[in-house]
CSV table of N, CA and C in Angstrom, one decimal:
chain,number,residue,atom,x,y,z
A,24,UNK,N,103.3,59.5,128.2
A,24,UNK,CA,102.6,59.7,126.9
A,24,UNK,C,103.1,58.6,125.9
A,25,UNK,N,102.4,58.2,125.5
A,25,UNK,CA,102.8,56.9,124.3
A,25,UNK,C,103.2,57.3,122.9
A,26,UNK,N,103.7,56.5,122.0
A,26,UNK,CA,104.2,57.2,120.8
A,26,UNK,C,103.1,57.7,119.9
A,27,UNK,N,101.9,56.3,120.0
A,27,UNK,CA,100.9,57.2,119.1
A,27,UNK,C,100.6,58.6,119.8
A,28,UNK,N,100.4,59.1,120.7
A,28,UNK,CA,99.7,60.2,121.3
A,28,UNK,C,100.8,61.6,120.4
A,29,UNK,N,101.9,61.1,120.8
A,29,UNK,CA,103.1,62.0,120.2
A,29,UNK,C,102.9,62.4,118.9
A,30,UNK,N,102.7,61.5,118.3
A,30,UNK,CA,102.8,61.4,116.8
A,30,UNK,C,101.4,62.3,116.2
A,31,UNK,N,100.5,62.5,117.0
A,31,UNK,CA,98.9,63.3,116.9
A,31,UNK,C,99.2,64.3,117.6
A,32,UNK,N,100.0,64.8,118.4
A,32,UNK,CA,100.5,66.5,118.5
A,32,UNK,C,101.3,66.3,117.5
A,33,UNK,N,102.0,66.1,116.4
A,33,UNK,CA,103.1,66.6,115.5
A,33,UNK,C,102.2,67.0,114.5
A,34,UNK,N,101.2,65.7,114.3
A,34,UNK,CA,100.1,66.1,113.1
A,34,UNK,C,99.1,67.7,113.5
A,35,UNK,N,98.8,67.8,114.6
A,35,UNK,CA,98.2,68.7,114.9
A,35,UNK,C,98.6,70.0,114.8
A,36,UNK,N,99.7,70.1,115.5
A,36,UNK,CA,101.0,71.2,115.3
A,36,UNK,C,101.1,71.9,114.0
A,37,UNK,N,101.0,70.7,113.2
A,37,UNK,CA,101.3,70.9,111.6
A,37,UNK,C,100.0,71.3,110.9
A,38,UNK,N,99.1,71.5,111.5
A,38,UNK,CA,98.0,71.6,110.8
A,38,UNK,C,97.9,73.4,111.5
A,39,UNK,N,97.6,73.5,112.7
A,39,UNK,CA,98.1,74.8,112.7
A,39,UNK,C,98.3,75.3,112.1
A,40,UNK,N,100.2,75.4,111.8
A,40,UNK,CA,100.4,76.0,111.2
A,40,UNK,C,100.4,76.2,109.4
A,41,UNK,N,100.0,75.3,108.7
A,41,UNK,CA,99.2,75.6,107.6
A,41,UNK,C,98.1,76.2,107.9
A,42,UNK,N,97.2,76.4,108.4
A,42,UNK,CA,96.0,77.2,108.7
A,42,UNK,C,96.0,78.4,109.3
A,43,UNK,N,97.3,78.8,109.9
A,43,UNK,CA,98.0,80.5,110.1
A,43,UNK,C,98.9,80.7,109.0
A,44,UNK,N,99.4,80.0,108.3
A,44,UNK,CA,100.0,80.3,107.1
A,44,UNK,C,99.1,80.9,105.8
A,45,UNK,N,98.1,80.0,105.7
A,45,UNK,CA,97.2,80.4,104.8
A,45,UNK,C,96.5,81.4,105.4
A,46,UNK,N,96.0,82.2,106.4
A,46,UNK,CA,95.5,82.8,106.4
A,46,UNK,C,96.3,84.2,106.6
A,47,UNK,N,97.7,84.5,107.1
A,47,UNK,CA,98.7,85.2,107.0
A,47,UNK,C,98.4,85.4,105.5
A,48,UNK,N,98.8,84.9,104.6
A,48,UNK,CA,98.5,85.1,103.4
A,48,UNK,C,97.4,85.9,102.7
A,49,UNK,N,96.0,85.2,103.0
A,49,UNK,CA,94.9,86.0,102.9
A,49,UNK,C,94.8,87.3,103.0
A,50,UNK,N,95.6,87.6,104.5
A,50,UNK,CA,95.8,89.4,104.7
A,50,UNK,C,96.1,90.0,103.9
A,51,UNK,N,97.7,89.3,103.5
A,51,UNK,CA,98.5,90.2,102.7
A,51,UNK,C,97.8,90.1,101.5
A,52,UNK,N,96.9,89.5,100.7
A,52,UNK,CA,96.3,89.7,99.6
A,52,UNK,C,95.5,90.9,99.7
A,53,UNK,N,94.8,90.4,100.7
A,53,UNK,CA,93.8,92.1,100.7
A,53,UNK,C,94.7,92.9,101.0
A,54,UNK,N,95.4,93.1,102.3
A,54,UNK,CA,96.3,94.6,102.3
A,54,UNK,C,96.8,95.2,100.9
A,55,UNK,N,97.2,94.2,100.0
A,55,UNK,CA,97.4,94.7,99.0
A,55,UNK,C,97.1,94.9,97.9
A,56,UNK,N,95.7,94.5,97.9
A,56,UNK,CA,94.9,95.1,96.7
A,56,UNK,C,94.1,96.2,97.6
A,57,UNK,N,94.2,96.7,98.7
A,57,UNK,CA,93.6,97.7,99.5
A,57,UNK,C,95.3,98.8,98.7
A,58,UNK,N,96.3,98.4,99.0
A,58,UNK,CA,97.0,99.4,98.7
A,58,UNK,C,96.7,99.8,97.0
A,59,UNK,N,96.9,99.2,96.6
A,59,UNK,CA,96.4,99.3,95.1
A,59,UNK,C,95.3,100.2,94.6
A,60,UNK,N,94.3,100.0,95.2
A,60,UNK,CA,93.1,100.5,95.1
A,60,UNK,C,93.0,101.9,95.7
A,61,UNK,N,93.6,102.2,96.9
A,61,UNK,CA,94.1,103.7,97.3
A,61,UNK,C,94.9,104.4,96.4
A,62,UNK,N,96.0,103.8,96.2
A,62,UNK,CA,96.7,104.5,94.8
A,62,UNK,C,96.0,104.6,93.6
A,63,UNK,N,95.4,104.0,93.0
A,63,UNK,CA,94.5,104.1,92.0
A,63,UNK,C,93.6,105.8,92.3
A,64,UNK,N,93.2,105.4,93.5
A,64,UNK,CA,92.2,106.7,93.5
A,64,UNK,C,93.0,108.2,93.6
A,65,UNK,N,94.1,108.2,94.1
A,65,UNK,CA,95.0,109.4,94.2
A,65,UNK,C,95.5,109.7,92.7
A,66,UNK,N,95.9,108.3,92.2
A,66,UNK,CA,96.0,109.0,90.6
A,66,UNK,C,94.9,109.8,89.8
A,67,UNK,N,94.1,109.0,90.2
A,67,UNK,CA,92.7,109.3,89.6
A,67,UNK,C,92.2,111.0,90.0
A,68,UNK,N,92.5,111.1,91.0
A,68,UNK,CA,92.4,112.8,91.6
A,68,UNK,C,93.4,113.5,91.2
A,69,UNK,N,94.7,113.1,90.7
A,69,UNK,CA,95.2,113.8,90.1
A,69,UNK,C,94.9,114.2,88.7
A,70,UNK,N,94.4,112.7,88.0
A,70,UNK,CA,94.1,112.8,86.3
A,70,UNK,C,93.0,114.0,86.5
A,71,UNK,N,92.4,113.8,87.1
A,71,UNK,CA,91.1,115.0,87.5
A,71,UNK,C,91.3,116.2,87.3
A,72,UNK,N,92.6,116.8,88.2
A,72,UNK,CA,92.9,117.9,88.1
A,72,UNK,C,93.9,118.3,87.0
A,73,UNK,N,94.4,117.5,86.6
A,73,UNK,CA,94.8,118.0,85.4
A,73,UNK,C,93.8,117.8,84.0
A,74,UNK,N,92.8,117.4,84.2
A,74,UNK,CA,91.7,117.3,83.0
A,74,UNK,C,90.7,118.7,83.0
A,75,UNK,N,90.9,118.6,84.5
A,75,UNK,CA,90.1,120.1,85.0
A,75,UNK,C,91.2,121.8,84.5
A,76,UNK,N,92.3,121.6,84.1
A,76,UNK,CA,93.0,122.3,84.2
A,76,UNK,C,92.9,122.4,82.1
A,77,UNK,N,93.1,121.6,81.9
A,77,UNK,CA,92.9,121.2,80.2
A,77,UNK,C,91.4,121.9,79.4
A,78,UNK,N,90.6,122.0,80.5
A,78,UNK,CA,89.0,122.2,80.2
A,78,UNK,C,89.6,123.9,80.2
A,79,UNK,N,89.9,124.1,81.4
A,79,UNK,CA,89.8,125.7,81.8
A,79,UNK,C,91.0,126.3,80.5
A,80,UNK,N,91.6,125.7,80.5
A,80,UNK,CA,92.7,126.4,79.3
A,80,UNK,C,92.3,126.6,78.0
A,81,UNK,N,91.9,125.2,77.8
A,81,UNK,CA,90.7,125.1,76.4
A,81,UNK,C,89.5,126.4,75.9
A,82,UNK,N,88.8,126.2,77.3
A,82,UNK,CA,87.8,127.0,77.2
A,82,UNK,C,88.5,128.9,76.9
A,83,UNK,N,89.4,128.9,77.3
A,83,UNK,CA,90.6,130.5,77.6
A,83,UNK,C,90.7,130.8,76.2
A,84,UNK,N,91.5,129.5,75.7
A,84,UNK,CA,91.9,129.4,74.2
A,84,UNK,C,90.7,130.1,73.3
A,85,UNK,N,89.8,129.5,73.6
A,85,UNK,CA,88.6,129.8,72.5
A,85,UNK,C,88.0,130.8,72.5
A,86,UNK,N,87.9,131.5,74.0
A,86,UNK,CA,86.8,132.4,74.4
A,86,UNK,C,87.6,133.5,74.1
A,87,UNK,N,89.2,133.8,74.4
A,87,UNK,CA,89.7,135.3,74.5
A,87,UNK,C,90.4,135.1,73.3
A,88,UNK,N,91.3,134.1,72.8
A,88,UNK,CA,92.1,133.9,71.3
A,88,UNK,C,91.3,133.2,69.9
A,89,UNK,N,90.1,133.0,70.2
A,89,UNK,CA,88.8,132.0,69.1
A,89,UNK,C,90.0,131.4,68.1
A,90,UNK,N,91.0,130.2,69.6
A,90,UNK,CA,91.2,129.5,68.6
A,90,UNK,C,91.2,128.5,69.3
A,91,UNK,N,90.6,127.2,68.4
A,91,UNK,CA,89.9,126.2,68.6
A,91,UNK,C,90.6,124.9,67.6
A,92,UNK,N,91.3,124.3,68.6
A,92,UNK,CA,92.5,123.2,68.0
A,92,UNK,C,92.5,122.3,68.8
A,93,UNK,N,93.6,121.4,68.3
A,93,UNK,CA,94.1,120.0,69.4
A,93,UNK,C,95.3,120.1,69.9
A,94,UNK,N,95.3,120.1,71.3
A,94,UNK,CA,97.0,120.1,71.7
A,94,UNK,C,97.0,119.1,72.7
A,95,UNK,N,98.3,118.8,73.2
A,95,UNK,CA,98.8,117.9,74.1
A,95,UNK,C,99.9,118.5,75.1
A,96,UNK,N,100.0,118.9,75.9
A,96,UNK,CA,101.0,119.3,77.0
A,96,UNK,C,101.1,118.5,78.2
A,97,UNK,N,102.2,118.6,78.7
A,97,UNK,CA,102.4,117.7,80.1
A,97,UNK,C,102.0,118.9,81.1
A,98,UNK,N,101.4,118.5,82.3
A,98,UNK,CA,101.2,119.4,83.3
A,98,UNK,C,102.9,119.5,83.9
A,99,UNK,N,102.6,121.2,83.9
A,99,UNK,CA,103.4,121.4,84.9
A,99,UNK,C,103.7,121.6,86.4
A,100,UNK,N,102.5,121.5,86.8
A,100,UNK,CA,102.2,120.7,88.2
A,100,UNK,C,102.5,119.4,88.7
A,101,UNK,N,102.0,118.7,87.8
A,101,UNK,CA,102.3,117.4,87.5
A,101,UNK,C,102.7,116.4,86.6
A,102,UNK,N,104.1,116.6,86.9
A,102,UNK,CA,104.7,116.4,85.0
A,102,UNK,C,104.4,114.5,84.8
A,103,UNK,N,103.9,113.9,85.6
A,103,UNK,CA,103.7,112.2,85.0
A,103,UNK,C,102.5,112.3,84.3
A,104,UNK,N,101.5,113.6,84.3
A,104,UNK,CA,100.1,113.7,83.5
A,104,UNK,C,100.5,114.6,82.1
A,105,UNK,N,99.6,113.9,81.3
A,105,UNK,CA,99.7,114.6,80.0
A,105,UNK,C,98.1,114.8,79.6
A,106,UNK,N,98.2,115.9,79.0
A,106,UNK,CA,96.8,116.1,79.0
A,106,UNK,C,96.3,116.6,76.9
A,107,UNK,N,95.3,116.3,76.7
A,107,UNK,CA,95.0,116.3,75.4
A,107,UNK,C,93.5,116.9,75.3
A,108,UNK,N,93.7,119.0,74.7
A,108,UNK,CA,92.6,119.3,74.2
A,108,UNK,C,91.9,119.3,73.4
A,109,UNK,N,91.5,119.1,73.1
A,109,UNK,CA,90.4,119.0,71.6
A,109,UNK,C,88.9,119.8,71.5
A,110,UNK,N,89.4,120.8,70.7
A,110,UNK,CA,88.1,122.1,70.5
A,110,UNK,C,87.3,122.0,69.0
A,111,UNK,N,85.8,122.1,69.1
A,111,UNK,CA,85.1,122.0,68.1
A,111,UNK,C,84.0,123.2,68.2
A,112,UNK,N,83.9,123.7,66.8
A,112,UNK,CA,82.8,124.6,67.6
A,112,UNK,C,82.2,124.7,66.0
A,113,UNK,N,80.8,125.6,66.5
A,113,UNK,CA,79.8,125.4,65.5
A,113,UNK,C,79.1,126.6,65.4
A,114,UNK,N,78.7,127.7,64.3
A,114,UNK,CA,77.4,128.5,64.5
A,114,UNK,C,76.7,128.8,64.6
A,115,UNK,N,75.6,129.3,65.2
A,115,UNK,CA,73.9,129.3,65.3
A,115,UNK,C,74.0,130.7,65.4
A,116,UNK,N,72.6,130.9,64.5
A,116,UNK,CA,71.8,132.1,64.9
A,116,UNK,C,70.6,131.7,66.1
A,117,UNK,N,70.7,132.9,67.1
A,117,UNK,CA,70.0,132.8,67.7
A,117,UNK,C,68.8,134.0,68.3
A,118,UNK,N,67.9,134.6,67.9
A,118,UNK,CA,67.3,135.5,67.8
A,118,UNK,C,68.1,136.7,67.1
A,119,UNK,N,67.4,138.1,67.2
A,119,UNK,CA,68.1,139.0,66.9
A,119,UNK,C,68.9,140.4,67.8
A,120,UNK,N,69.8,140.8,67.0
A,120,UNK,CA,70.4,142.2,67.7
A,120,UNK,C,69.6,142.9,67.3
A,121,UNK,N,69.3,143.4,66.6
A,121,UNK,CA,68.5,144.5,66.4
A,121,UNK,C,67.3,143.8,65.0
A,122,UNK,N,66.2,143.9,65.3
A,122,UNK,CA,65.5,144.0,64.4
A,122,UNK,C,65.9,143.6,62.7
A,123,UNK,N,66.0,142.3,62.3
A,123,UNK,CA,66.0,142.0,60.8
A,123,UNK,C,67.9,141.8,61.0
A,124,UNK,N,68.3,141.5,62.2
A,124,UNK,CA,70.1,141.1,62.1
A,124,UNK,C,70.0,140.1,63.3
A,125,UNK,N,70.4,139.2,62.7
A,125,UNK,CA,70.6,137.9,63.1
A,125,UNK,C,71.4,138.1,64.5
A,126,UNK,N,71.2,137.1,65.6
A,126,UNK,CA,72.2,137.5,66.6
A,126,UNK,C,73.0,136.1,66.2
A,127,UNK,N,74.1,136.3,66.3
A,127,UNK,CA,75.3,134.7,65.6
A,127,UNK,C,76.0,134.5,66.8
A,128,UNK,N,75.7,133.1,67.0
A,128,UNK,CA,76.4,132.3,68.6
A,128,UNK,C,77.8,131.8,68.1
A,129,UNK,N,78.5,131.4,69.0
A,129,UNK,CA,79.8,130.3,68.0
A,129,UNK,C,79.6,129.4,69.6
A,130,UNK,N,79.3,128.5,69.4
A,130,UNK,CA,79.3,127.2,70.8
A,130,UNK,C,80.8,126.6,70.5
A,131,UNK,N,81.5,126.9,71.5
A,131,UNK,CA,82.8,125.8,71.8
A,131,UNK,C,82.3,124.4,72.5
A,132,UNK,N,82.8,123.6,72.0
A,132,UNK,CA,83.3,122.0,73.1
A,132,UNK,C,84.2,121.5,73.3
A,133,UNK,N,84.7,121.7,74.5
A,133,UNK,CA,85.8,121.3,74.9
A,133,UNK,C,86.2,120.2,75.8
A,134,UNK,N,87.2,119.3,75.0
A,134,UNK,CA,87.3,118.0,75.7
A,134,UNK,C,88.6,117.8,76.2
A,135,UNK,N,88.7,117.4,77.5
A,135,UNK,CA,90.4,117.4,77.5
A,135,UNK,C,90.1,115.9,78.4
A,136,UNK,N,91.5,115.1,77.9
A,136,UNK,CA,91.8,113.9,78.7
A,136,UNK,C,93.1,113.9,79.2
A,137,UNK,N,93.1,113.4,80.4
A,137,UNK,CA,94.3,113.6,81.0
A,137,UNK,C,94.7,112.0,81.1
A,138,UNK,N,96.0,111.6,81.2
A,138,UNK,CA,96.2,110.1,81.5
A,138,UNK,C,97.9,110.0,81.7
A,139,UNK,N,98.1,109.2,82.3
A,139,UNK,CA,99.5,109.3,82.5
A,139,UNK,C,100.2,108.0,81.8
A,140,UNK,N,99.6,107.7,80.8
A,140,UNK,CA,100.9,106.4,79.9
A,140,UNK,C,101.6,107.3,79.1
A,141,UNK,N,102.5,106.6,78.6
A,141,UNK,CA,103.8,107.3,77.6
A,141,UNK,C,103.6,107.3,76.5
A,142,UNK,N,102.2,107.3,76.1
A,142,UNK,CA,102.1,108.2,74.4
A,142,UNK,C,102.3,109.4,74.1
A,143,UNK,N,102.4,109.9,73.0
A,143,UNK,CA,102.8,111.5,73.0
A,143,UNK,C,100.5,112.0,73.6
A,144,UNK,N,100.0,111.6,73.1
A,144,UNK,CA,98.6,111.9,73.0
A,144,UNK,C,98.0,110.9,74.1
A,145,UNK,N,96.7,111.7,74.9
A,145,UNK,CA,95.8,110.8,75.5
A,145,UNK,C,94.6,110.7,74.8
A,146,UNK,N,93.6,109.5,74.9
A,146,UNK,CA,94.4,108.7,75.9
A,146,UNK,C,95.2,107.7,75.1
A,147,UNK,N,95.9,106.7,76.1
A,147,UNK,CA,97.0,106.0,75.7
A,147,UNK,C,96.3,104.7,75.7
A,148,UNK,N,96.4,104.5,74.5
A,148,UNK,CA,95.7,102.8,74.2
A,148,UNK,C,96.8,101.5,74.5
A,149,UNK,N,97.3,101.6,74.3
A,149,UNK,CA,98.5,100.7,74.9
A,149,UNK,C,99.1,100.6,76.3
A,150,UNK,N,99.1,102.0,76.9
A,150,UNK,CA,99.1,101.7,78.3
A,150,UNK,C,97.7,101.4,79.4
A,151,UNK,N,96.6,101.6,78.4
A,151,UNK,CA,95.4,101.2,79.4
A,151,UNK,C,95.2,100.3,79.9
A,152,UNK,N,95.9,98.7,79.6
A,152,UNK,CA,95.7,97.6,80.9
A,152,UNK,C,96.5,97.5,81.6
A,153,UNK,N,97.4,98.5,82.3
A,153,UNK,CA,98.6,98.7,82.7
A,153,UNK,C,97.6,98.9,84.3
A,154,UNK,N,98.4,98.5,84.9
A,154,UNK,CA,97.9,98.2,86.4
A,154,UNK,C,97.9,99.8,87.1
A,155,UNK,N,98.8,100.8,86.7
A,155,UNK,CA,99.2,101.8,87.1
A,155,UNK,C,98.4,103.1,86.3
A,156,UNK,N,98.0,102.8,85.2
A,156,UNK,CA,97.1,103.6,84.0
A,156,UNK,C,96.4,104.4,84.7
A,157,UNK,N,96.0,105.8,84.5
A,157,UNK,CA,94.9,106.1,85.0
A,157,UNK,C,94.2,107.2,83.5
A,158,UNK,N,93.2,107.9,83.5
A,158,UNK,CA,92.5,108.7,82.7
A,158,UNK,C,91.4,109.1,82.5
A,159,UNK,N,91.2,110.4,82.8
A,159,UNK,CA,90.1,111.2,83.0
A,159,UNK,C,89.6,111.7,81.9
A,160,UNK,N,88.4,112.4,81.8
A,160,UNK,CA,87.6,113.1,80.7
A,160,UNK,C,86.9,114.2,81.3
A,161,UNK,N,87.3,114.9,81.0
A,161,UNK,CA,86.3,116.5,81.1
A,161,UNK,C,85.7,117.0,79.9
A,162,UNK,N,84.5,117.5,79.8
A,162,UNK,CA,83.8,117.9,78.6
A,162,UNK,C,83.1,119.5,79.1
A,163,UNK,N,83.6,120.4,78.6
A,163,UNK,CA,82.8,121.6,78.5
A,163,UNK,C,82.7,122.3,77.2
A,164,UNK,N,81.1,123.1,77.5
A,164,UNK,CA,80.9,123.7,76.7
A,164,UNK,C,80.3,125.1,77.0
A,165,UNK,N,80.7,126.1,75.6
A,165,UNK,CA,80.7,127.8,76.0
A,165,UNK,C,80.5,128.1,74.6
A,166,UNK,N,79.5,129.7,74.7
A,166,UNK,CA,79.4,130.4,73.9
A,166,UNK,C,79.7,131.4,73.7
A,167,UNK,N,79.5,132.3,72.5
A,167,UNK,CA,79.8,133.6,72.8
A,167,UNK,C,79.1,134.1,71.4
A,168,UNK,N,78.7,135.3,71.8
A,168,UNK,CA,78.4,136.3,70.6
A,168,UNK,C,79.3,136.6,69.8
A,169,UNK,N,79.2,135.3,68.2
A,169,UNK,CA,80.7,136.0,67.6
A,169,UNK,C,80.3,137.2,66.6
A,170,UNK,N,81.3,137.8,66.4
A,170,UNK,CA,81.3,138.8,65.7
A,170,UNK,C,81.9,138.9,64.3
A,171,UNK,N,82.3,137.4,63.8
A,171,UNK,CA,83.3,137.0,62.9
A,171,UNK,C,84.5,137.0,62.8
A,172,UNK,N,84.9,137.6,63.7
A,172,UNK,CA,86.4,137.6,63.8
A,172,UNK,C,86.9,137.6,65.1
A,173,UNK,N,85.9,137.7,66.6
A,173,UNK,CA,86.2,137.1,67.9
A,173,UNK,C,84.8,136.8,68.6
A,174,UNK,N,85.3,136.6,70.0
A,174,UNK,CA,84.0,136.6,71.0
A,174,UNK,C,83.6,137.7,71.1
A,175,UNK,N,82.5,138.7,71.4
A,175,UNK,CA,82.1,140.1,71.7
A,175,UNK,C,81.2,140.1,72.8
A,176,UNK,N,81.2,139.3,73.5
A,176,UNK,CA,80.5,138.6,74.6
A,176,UNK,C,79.3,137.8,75.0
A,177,UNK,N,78.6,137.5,76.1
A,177,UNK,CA,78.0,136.1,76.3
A,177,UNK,C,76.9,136.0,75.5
């Protein structure tokens, strides 16, 4: 074999392996925005269930104690979620109870967001371009026959 021939397997050789180098690479980029992106969604089912859990508490709050505020608690299921209620409610007459008496609705809306940055309150504006950030939104709404001074039913 002559020296040029030698010298065109060392170039070749070398070209290989830049071209398994780069593409070893390429994997690991996707593997790990594939890992990323799976954890993203498990937080995300968690922010869920703790927003789903903020709704149902909310709604408790208003419907059996008619009281209708803002609070913030950490789950105690899952204490890296913090969750933020916010209750608003409003009036209506809606036909009558009896003839010439108003029937009076009280509509609750209940918003809870769940998110896991380190504000005291969600959601957290400062941790939201955070690679790890997550936060949900649940919105419900409920009535009840008020009576002026509680619920008296649906």
């Amino acid at each position: 074999m002559s020296r040029r021939q030698r010298g065109l397997g060392t170039i070749a050789a070398i070209m290989i392996l830049v071209i398994l180098a780069a593409l070893a690479a390429g994997i690991v980029s996707v593997s790990t925005s594939q890992q990323m992106a799976s954890a993203q969604d498990v937080l995300a089912a968690r922010a869920w269930q703790v927003a789903s859990a903020g709704t149902e508490g909310g709604l408790w709050r208003a419907l059996q104690n008619a009281t209708c505020d803002t609070q913030t608690w950490t789950s105690a299921d899952d204490p890296a979620f913090r969750v933020t209620v916010a209750c608003t409610f409003g009036d209506f007459n809606d036909g009558e109870t009896v003839p010439g008496t108003a029937r009076r609705l009280r509509v609750f809306r209940v918003v809870a967001t769940a998110c896991n940055g380190g504000a005291a309150t969600c959601p957290d504006n400062a941790a939201s371009g955070g690679a790890g950030y997550v936060e949900r939104q649940r919105v419900a709404l409920a009535y009840c026959q008020w009576t002026g001074l509680a619920c008296a039913g649906p």
